mmCIF file of C-alpha atoms and ligand atoms in Angstrom:
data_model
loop_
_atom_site.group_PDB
_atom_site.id
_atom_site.type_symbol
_atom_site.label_atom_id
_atom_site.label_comp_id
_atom_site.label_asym_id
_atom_site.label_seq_id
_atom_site.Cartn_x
_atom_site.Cartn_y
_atom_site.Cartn_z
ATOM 1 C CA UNK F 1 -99.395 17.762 95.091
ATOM 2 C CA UNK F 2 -101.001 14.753 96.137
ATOM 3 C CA UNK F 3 -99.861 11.049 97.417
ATOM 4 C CA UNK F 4 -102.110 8.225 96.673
ATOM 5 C CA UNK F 5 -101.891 4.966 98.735
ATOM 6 C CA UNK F 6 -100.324 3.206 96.047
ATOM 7 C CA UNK F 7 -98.243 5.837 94.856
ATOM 8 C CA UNK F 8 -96.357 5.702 98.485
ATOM 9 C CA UNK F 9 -96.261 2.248 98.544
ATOM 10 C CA UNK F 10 -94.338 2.368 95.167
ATOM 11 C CA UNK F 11 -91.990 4.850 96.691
ATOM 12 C CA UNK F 12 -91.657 3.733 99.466
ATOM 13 C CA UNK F 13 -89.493 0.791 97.685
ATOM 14 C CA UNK F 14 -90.287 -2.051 99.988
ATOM 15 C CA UNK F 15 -88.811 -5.079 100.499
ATOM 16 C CA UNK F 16 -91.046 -6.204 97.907
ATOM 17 C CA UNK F 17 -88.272 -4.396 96.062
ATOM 18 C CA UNK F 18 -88.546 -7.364 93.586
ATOM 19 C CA UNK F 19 -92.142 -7.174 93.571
ATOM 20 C CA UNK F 20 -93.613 -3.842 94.639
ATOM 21 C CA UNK F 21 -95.971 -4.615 92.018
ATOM 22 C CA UNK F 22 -97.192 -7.025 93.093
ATOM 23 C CA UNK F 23 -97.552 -5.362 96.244
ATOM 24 C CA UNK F 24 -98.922 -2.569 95.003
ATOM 25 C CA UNK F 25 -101.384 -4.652 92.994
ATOM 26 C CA UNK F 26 -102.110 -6.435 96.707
ATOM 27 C CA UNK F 27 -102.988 -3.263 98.698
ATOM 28 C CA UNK F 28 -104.975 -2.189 95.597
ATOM 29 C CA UNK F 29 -107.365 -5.273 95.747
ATOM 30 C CA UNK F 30 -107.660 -4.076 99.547
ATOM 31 C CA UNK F 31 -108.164 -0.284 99.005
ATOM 32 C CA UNK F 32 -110.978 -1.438 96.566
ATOM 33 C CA UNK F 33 -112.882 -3.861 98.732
ATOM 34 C CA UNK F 34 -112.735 -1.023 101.595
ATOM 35 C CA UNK F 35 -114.033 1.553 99.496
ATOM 36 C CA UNK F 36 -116.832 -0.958 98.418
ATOM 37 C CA UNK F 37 -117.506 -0.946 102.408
ATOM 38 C CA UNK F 38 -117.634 2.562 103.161
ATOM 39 C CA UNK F 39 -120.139 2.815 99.830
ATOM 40 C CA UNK F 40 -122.278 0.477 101.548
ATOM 41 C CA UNK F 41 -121.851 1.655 105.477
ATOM 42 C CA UNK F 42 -122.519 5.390 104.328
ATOM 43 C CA UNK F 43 -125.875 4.267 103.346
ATOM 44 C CA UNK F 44 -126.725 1.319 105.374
ATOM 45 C CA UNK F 45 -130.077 3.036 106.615
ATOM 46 C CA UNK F 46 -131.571 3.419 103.215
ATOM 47 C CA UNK F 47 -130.500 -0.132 101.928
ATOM 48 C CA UNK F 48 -131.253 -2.181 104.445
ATOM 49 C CA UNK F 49 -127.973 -3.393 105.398
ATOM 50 C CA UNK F 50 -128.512 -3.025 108.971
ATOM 51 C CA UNK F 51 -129.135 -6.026 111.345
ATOM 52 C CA UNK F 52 -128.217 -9.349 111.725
ATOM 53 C CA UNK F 53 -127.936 -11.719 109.055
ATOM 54 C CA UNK F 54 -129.640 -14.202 110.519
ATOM 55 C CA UNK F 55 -126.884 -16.426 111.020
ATOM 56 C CA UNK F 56 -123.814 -17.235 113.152
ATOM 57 C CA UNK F 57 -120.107 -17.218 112.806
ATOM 58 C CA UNK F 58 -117.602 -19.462 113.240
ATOM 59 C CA UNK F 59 -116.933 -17.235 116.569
ATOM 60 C CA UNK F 60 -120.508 -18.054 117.698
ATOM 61 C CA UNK F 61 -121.431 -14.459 117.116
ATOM 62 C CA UNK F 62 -124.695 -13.374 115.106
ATOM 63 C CA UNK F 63 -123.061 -12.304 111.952
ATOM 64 C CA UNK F 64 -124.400 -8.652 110.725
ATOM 65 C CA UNK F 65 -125.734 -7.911 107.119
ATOM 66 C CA UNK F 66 -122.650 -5.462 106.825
ATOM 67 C CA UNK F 67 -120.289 -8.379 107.949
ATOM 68 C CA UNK F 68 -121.167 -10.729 105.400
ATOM 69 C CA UNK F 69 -121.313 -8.246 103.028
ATOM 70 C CA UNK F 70 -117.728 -7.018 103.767
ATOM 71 C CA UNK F 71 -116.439 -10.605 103.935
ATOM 72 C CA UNK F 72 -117.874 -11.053 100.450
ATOM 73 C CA UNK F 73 -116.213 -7.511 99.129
ATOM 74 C CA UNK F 74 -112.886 -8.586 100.392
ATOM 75 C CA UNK F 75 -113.049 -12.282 99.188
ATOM 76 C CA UNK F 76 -114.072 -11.207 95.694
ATOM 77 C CA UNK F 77 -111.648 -8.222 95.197
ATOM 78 C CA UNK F 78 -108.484 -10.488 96.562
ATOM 79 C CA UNK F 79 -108.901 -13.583 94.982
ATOM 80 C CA UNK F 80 -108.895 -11.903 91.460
ATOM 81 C CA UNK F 81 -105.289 -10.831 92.806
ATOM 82 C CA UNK F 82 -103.204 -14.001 90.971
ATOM 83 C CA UNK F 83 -100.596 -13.239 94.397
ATOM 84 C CA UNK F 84 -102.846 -14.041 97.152
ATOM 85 C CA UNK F 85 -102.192 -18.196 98.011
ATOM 86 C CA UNK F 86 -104.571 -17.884 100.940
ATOM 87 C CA UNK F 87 -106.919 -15.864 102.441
ATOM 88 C CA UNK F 88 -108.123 -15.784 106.352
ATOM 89 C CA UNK F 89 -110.817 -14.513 107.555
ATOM 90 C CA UNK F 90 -113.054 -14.041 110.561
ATOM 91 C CA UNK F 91 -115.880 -14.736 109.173
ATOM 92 C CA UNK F 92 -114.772 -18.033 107.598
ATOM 93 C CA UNK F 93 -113.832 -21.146 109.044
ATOM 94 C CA UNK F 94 -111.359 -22.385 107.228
ATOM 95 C CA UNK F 95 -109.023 -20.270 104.900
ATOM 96 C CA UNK F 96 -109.753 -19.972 100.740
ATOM 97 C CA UNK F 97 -106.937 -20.954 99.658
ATOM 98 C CA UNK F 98 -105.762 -20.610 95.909
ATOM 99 C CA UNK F 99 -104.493 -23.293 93.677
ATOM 100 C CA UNK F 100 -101.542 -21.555 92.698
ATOM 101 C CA UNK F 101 -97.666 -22.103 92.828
ATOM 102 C CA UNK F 102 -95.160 -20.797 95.137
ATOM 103 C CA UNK F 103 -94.251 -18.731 92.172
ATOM 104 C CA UNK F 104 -96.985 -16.817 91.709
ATOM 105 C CA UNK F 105 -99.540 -17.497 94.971
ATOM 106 C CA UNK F 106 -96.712 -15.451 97.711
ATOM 107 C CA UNK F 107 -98.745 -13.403 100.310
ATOM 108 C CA UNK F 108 -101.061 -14.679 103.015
ATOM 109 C CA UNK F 109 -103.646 -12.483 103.295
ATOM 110 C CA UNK F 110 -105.294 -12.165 106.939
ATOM 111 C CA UNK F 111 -108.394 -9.780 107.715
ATOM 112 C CA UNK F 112 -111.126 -9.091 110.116
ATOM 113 C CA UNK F 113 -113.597 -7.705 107.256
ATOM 114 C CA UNK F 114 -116.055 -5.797 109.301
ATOM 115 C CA UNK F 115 -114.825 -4.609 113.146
ATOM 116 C CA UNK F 116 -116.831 -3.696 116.058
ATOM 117 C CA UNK F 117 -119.930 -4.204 114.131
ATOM 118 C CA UNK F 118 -122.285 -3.968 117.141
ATOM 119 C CA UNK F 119 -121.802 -0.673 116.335
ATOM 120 C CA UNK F 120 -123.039 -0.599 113.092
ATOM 121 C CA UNK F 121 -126.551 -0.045 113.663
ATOM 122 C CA UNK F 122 -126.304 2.992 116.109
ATOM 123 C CA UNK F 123 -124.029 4.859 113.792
ATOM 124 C CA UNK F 124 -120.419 4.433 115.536
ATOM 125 C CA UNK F 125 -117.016 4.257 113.850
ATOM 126 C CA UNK F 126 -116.156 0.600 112.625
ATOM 127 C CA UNK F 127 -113.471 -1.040 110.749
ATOM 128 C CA UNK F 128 -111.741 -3.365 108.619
ATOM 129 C CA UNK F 129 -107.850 -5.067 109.719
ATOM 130 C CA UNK F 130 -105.409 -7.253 107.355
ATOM 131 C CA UNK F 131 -102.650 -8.166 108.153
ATOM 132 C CA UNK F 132 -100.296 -9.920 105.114
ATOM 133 C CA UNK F 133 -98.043 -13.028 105.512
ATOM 134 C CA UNK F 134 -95.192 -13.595 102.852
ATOM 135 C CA UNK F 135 -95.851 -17.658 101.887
ATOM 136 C CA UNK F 136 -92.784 -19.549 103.202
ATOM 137 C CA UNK F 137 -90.664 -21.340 100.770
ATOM 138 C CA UNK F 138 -91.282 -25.045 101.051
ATOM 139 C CA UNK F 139 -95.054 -23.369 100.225
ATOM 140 C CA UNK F 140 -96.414 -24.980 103.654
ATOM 141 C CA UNK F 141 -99.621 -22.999 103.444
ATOM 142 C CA UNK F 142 -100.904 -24.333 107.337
ATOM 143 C CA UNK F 143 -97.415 -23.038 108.440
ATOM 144 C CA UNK F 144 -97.393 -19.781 105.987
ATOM 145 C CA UNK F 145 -100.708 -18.832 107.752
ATOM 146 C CA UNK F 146 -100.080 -19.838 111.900
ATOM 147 C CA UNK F 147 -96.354 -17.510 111.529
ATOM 148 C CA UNK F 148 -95.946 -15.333 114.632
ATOM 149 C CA UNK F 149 -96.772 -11.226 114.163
ATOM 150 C CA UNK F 150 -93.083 -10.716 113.766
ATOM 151 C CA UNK F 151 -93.166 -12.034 110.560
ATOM 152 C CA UNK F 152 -96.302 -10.011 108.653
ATOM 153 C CA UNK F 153 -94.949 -7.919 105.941
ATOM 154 C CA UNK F 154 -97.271 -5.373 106.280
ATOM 155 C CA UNK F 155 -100.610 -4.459 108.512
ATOM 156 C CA UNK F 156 -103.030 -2.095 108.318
ATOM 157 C CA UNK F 157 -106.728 -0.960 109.294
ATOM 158 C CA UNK F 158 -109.216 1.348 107.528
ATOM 159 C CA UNK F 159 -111.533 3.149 110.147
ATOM 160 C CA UNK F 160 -115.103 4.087 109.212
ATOM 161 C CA UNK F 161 -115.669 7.286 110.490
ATOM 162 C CA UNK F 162 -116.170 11.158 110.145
ATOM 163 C CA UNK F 163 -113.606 10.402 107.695
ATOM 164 C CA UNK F 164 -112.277 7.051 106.329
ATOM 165 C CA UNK F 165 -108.330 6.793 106.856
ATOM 166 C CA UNK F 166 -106.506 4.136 106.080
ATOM 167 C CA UNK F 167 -103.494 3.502 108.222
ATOM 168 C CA UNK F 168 -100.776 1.177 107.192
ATOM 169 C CA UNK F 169 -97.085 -0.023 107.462
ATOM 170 C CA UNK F 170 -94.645 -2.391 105.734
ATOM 171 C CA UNK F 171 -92.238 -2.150 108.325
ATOM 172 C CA UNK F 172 -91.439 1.358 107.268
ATOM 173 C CA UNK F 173 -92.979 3.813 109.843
ATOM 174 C CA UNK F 174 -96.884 4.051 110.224
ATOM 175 C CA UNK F 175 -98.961 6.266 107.490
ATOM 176 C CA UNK F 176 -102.367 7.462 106.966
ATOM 177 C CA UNK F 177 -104.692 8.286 104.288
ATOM 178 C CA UNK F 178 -107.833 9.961 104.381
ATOM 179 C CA UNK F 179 -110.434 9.149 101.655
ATOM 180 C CA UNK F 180 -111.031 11.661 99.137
ATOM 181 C CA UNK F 181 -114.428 11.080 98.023
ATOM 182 C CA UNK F 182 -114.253 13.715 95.222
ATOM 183 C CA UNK F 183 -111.720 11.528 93.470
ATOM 184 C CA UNK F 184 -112.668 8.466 94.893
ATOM 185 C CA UNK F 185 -108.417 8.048 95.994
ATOM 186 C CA UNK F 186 -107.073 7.434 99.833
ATOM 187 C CA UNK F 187 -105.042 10.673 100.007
ATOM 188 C CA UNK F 188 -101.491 10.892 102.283
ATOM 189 C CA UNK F 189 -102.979 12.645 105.754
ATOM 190 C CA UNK F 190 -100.859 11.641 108.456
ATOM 191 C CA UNK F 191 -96.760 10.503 107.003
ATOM 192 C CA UNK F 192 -94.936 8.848 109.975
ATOM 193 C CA UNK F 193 -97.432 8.663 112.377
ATOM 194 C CA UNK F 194 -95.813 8.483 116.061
ATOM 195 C CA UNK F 195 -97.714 7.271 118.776
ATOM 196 C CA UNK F 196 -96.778 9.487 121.667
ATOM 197 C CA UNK F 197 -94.618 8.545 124.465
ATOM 198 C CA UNK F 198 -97.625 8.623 127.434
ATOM 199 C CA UNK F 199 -101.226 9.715 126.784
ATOM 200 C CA UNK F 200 -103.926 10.639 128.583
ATOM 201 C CA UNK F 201 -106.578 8.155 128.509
ATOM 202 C CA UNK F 202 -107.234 4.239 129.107
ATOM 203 C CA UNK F 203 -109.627 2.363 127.175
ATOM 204 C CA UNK F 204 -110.878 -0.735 128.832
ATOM 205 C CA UNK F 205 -114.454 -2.350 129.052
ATOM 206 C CA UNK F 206 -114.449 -1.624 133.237
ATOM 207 C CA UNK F 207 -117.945 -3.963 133.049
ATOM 208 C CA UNK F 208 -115.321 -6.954 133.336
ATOM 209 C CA UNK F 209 -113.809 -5.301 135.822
ATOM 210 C CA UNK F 210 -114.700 -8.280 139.022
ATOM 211 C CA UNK F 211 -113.146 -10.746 136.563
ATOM 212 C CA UNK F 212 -109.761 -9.293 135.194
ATOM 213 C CA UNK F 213 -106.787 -11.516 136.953
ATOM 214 C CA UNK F 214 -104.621 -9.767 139.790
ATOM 215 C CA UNK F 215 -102.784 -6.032 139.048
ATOM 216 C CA UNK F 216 -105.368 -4.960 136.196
ATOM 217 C CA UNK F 217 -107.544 -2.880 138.664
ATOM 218 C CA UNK F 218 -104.649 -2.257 140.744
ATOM 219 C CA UNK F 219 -102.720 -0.720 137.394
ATOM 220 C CA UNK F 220 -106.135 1.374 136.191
ATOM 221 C CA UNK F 221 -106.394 2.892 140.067
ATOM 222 C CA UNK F 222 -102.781 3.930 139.257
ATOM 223 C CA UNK F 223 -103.708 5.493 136.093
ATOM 224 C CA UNK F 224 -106.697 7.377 137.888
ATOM 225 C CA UNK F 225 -105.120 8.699 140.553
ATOM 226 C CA UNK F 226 -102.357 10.440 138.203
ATOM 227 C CA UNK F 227 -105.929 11.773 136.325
ATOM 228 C CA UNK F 228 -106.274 9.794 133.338
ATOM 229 C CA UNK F 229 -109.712 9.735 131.440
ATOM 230 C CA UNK F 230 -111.466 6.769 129.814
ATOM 231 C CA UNK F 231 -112.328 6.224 126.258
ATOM 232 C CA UNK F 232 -114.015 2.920 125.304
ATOM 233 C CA UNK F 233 -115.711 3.030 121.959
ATOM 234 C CA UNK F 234 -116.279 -0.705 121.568
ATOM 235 C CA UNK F 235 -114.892 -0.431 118.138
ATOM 236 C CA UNK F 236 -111.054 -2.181 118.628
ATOM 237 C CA UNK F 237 -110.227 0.217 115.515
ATOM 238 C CA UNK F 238 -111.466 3.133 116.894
ATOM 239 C CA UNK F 239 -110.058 2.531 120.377
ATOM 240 C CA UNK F 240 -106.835 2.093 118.685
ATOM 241 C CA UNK F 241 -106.507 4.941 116.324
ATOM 242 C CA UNK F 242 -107.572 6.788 118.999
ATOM 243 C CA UNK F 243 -104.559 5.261 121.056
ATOM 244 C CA UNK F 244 -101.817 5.667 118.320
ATOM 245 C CA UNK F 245 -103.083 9.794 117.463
ATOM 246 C CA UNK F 246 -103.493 10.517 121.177
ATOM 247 C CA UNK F 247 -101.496 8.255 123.572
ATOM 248 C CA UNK F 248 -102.405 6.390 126.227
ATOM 249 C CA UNK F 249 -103.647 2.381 126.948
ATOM 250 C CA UNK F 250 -106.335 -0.108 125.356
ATOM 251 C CA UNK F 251 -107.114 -3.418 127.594
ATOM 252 C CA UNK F 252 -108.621 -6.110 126.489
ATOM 253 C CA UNK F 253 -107.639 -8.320 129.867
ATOM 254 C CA UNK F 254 -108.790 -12.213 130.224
ATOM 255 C CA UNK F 255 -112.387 -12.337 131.632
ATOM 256 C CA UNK F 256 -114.829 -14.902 133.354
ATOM 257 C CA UNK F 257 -116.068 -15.386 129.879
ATOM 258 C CA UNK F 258 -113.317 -15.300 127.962
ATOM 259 C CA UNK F 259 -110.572 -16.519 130.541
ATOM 260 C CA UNK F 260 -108.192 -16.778 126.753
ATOM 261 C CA UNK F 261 -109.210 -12.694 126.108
ATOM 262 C CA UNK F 262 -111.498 -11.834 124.086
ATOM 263 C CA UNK F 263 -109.364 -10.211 120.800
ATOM 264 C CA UNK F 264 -108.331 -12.518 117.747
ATOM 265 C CA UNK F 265 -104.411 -13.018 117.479
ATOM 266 C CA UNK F 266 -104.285 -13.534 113.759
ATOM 267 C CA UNK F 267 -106.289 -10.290 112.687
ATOM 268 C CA UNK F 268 -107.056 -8.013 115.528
ATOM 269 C CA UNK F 269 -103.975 -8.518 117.872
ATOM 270 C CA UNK F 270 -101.056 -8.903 115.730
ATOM 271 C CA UNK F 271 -102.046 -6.402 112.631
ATOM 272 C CA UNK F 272 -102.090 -3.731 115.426
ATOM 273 C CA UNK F 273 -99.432 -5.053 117.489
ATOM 274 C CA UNK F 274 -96.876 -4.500 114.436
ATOM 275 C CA UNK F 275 -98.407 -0.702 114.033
ATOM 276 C CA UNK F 276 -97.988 -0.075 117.588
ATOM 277 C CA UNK F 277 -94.432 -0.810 117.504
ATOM 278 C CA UNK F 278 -93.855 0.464 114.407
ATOM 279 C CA UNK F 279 -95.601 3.967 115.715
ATOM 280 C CA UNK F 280 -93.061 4.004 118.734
ATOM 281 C CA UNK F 281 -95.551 1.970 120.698
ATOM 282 C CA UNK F 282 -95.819 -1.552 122.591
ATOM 283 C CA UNK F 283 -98.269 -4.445 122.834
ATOM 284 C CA UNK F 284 -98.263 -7.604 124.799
ATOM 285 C CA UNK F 285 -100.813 -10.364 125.831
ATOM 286 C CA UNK F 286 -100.099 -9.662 129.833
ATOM 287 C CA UNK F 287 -97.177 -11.889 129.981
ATOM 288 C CA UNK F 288 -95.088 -11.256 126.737
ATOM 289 C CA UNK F 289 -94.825 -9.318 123.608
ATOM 290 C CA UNK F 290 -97.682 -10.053 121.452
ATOM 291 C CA UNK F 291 -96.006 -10.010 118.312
ATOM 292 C CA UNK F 292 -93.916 -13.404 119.706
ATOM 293 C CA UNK F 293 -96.449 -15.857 119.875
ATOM 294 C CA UNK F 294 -96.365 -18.910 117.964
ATOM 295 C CA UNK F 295 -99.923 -19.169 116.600
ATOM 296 C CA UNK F 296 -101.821 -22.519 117.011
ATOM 297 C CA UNK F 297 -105.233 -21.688 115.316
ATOM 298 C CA UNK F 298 -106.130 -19.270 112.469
ATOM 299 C CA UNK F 299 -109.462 -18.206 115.275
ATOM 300 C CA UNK F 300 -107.375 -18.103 118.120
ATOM 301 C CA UNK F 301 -107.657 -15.392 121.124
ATOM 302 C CA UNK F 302 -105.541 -13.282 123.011
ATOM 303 C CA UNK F 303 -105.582 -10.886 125.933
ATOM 304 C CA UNK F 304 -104.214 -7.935 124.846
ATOM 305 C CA UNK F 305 -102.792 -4.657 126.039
ATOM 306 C CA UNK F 306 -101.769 -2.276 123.374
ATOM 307 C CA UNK F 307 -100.284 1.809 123.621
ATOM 308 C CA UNK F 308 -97.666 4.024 124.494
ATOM 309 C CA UNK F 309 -94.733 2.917 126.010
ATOM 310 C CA UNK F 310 -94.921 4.521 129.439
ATOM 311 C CA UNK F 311 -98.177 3.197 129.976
ATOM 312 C CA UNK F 312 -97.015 -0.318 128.683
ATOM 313 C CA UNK F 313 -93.718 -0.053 130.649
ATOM 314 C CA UNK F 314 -95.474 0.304 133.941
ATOM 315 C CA UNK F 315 -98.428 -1.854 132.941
ATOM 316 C CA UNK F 316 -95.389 -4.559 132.611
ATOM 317 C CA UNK F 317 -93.776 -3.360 135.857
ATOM 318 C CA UNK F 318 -96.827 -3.697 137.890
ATOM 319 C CA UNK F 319 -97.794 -7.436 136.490
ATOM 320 C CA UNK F 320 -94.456 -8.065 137.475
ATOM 321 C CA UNK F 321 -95.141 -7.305 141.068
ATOM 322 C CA UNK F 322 -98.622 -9.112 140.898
HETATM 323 P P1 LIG X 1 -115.867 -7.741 115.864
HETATM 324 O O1 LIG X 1 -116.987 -6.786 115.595
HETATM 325 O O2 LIG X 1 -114.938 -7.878 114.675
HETATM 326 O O3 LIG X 1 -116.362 -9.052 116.393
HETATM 327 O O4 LIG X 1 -114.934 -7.103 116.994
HETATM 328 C C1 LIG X 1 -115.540 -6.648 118.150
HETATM 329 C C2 LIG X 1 -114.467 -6.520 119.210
HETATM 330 C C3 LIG X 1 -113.644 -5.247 119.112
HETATM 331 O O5 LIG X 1 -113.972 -4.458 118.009
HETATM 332 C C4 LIG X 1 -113.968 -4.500 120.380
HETATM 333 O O6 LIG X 1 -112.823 -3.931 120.941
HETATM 334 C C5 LIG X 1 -114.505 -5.570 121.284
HETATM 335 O O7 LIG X 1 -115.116 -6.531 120.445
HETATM 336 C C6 LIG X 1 -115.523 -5.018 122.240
HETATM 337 O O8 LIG X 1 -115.830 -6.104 123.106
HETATM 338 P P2 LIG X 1 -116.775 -5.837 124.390
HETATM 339 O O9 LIG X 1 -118.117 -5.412 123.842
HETATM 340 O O10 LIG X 1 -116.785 -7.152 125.101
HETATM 341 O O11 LIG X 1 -116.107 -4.759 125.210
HETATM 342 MN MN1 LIG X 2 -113.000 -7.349 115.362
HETATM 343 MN MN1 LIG X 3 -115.386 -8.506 112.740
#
């Protein structure tokens, strides 16, 4: 017998006890968009979706066709949810927000529509992050959106790949779903996912490697000498996934050129972070948990280090010594 994505989230009786729902009703605006994307990335040669837009980002990056166009998907297919007060995005700016009461307008809504979309146009797993905020009760919607990691009510990532599998958690344990395209339905694949206790690979961009900050190169010559291999797919999701099935360390240290790190806190960093953890895992920004930081901008970076707990515990130990 089957599991659906929704039908677990209904089970699973979250704390949206009073509303799983709404919930429900949430995830479903997500699965939806994301299912729009994979449509559209399947085919990208033939419909000439590939290649730049033609215009930037609020990052300063040259926005891909595919990026707008999964902006757009998840934009459209949210704000018909009546739940969703705001929604962030890396492509945008500002937030949309929603005129709607505290009431009805609860959950934040936080996403990185289209990720590692150099890749897109030389065929290489990409993906989509959200990570959802509960809005806080004096309906602040500024402070609702800048809360720290600790306090999203759910995370999750959809990677574009041989497969598409949807990974999520509410707090509840990790799960994945694989994409049944004979019915159309993200099907229960991996329950409980555990990210194991050491791995053996790091993932790191080594071409930074003259401008990471003391006891980065010192910790990968560690992890080389006890035989580790490198993976670096360039796709955060990808890297990750990889990370959580398999075990081992992602990097994304502070750099020359981005002395801040490179990753966005709001939908790269802490969406992950909370899966990581929740998957048995750790993630940090180099000098503290990642999940703790008080947010100051809805675009704002982080360096961050992300994977099994030995690896993490003696990535911690050595910056320690540094
Ligand atoms: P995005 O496509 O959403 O801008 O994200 C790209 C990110 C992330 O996916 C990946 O880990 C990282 O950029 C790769 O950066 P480098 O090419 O500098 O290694
Ligand atoms: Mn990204
Ligand atoms: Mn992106």
């Amino acid at each position: 017998m089957i599991t659906t994505v929704q039908q677990h989230i209904l089970e699973q009786q979250q704390d949206f006890s009073e509303a799983s729902g709404t919930f429900s009703w949430l995830l479903s605006g997500i699965t939806l968009a994301t299912k729009m994307i994979e449509a559209k990335i399947r085919s990208a040669g033939l419909t000439g979706v590939l290649g730049a837009y033609g215009s930037e980002n609020v990052q300063g990056e040259q926005q891909q066709k595919l990026d707008v166009y999964a902006n757009q998907a998840l934009l459209h297919c949210l704000g018909l949810r009546d739940s969703v007060a705001a929604l962030v995005s890396e492509e945008d700016e500002e937030p949309v927000t929603f005129d709607r009461s505290v009431k009805t307008g609860k959950y934040i809504i936080i996403f990185d529509p289209l990720d590692g979309s150099s890749n897109i146009d030389v065929n290489v797993n990409v993906g989509t992050i959200f990570s959802i905020h509960k809005r806080l009760q004096d309906g602040d919607l500024n402070a609702s959106i800048l809360q720290p990691g600790t306090r999203q009510v759910a995370a999750g990532y959809v990677v574009y790949g041989p497969s598409t599998v949807l990974v999520y958690t509410t707090g509840e344990g990790v799960h994945g779903f694989t994409l049944d395209p004979a019915i159309g339905a993200f099907v229960l694949s991996h329950e409980n996912m555990r990210m194991p206790d050491r791995g053996p690979y790091y993932s790191v961009n080594e071409a930074n490697a003259a401008s990471w900050p003391d006891g980065y190169a010192e910790y990968l010559a560690e992890l080389r000498g006890e035989g580790y291999s490198s993976r670096y797919i360039g796709s955060l999701v990808a890297d990750f996934h990889r990370t959580v099935l398999k075990g081992g360390v992602f990097l994304y240290p502070p750099t020359r050129k981005q002395p801040g790190g490179k990753l966005r806190l709001l939908y790269e960093a802490n969406p992950l972070a909370f899966l990581a953890e929740q998957a048995g895992g750790m993630a940090s920004n180099g000098t503290g948990r990642t999940l703790e930081i008080q947010p100051a901008g809805i675009h704002q970076r982080t360096p961050f280090m992300v994977g099994s707990r030995w690896e993490m515990e003696r990535f911690q130990a050595v910056m320690r010594e540094v």
